[in-house]
Amino acid sequence: QVHVVESGGGLVQAGGSLRLSCTASGSIFRINAMGWHRQAPGKQRELVSNITSGGSTNYVDSVKGRFTISRDNAWNTVYLQMNSLKPEDTAVYYCNVEYRDTRDYITRGAWGQGTQVTVSS
């Protein structure tokens, strides 16, 4: 079993910054990728950014130049630095981990519970 825990959300004024953290633990043989998704009220969940084991990163167009994803050397924690926040960034942010399970080496995914980010205008 894999546990994914996010932290760092909160309320910030437009133009401000927040840093989200996500740590995965449990039956992980290897992490293939970790990423952040978000879901605003009445909208579908969307991929915000992800980072692969090779270090490749992806960003949705709306956050390019404002958000930066990074990981620690142990490769079980990822961060999302969010700068120049806008009211439209308001959403619940979820961390997702794609990993190979130590129990059977099958690739699986796991989600965190989400952390609320609210940007006031």
C-alpha positions as semicolon CSV with decimal commas, in nm:
position;residue;x (nm);y (nm);z (nm)
1;Q;0,000;0,000;0,000
2;V;0,118;0,350;-0,083
3;H;0,039;0,666;0,107
4;V;0,050;1,005;-0,058
5;V;0,040;1,314;0,162
6;E;0,016;1,671;0,040
7;S;0,073;1,991;0,233
8;G;0,121;2,360;0,175
9;G;-0,214;2,482;0,054
10;G;-0,384;2,789;0,190
11;L;-0,529;3,131;0,121
12;V;-0,319;3,388;-0,060
13;Q;-0,382;3,716;-0,238
14;A;-0,346;3,744;-0,613
15;G;0,020;3,784;-0,705
16;G;0,132;3,587;-0,403
17;S;0,314;3,255;-0,377
18;L;0,261;2,914;-0,224
19;R;0,471;2,599;-0,217
20;L;0,302;2,260;-0,219
21;S;0,476;1,944;-0,102
22;C;0,389;1,581;-0,168
23;T;0,551;1,277;-0,010
24;A;0,490;0,916;-0,109
25;S;0,567;0,618;0,110
26;G;0,490;0,248;0,129
27;S;0,538;-0,045;-0,106
28;I;0,730;0,151;-0,370
29;F;1,001;-0,022;-0,569
30;R;1,050;0,269;-0,802
31;I;0,866;0,591;-0,877
32;N;0,811;0,652;-1,248
33;A;0,656;0,996;-1,218
34;M;0,492;1,231;-0,974
35;G;0,263;1,515;-1,055
36;W;0,006;1,768;-0,948
37;H;-0,350;1,788;-1,070
38;R;-0,617;2,036;-0,970
39;Q;-0,991;2,050;-0,968
40;A;-1,190;2,369;-0,940
41;P;-1,560;2,369;-0,846
42;G;-1,771;2,257;-1,140
43;K;-1,469;2,171;-1,352
44;Q;-1,289;1,855;-1,449
45;R;-0,963;1,760;-1,284
46;E;-0,667;1,871;-1,493
47;L;-0,297;1,797;-1,494
48;V;-0,100;2,098;-1,375
49;S;0,252;1,962;-1,388
50;N;0,448;1,639;-1,359
51;I;0,806;1,521;-1,338
52;T;0,943;1,186;-1,452
53;S;1,217;0,973;-1,307
54;G;1,441;1,105;-1,583
55;G;1,375;1,462;-1,474
56;S;1,150;1,564;-1,761
57;T;0,882;1,811;-1,666
58;N;0,549;1,911;-1,814
59;Y;0,322;2,206;-1,742
60;V;-0,024;2,303;-1,851
61;D;-0,004;2,619;-2,059
62;S;-0,188;2,831;-1,803
63;V;0,087;2,791;-1,541
64;K;0,399;2,799;-1,757
65;G;0,642;3,060;-1,633
66;R;0,467;3,083;-1,296
67;F;0,484;2,731;-1,147
68;T;0,792;2,514;-1,101
69;I;0,793;2,145;-1,012
70;S;1,094;1,988;-0,843
71;R;1,186;1,678;-0,644
72;D;1,422;1,587;-0,364
73;N;1,723;1,359;-0,404
74;A;1,549;1,068;-0,240
75;W;1,287;1,097;-0,513
76;N;0,994;1,046;-0,283
77;T;0,895;1,410;-0,240
78;V;0,794;1,660;-0,502
79;Y;0,729;2,029;-0,468
80;L;0,523;2,272;-0,666
81;Q;0,638;2,631;-0,631
82;M;0,351;2,854;-0,737
83;N;0,428;3,221;-0,802
84;S;0,219;3,506;-0,937
85;L;-0,095;3,326;-0,834
86;K;-0,423;3,422;-0,995
87;P;-0,782;3,374;-0,874
88;E;-0,828;3,119;-1,151
89;D;-0,565;2,901;-0,982
90;T;-0,811;2,842;-0,700
91;A;-0,875;2,469;-0,675
92;V;-0,807;2,156;-0,477
93;Y;-0,462;2,035;-0,573
94;Y;-0,401;1,661;-0,579
95;C;-0,070;1,480;-0,593
96;N;-0,045;1,168;-0,807
97;V;0,230;0,907;-0,799
98;E;0,298;0,644;-1,065
99;Y;0,513;0,368;-0,918
100;R;0,618;0,007;-0,946
101;D;0,492;-0,189;-0,650
102;T;0,746;-0,388;-0,447
103;R;0,494;-0,667;-0,396
104;D;0,446;-0,765;-0,758
105;Y;0,636;-0,502;-0,965
106;I;0,315;-0,395;-1,134
107;T;0,290;-0,026;-1,219
108;R;0,017;0,145;-1,020
109;G;-0,101;0,493;-0,936
110;A;-0,192;0,654;-0,607
111;W;-0,355;0,983;-0,516
112;G;-0,337;1,207;-0,217
113;Q;-0,638;1,355;-0,041
114;G;-0,582;1,699;-0,187
115;T;-0,496;2,039;-0,049
116;Q;-0,702;2,353;-0,101
117;V;-0,547;2,654;-0,269
118;T;-0,753;2,972;-0,265
119;V;-0,638;3,289;-0,438
120;S;-0,830;3,605;-0,355
121;S;-0,855;3,897;-0,595
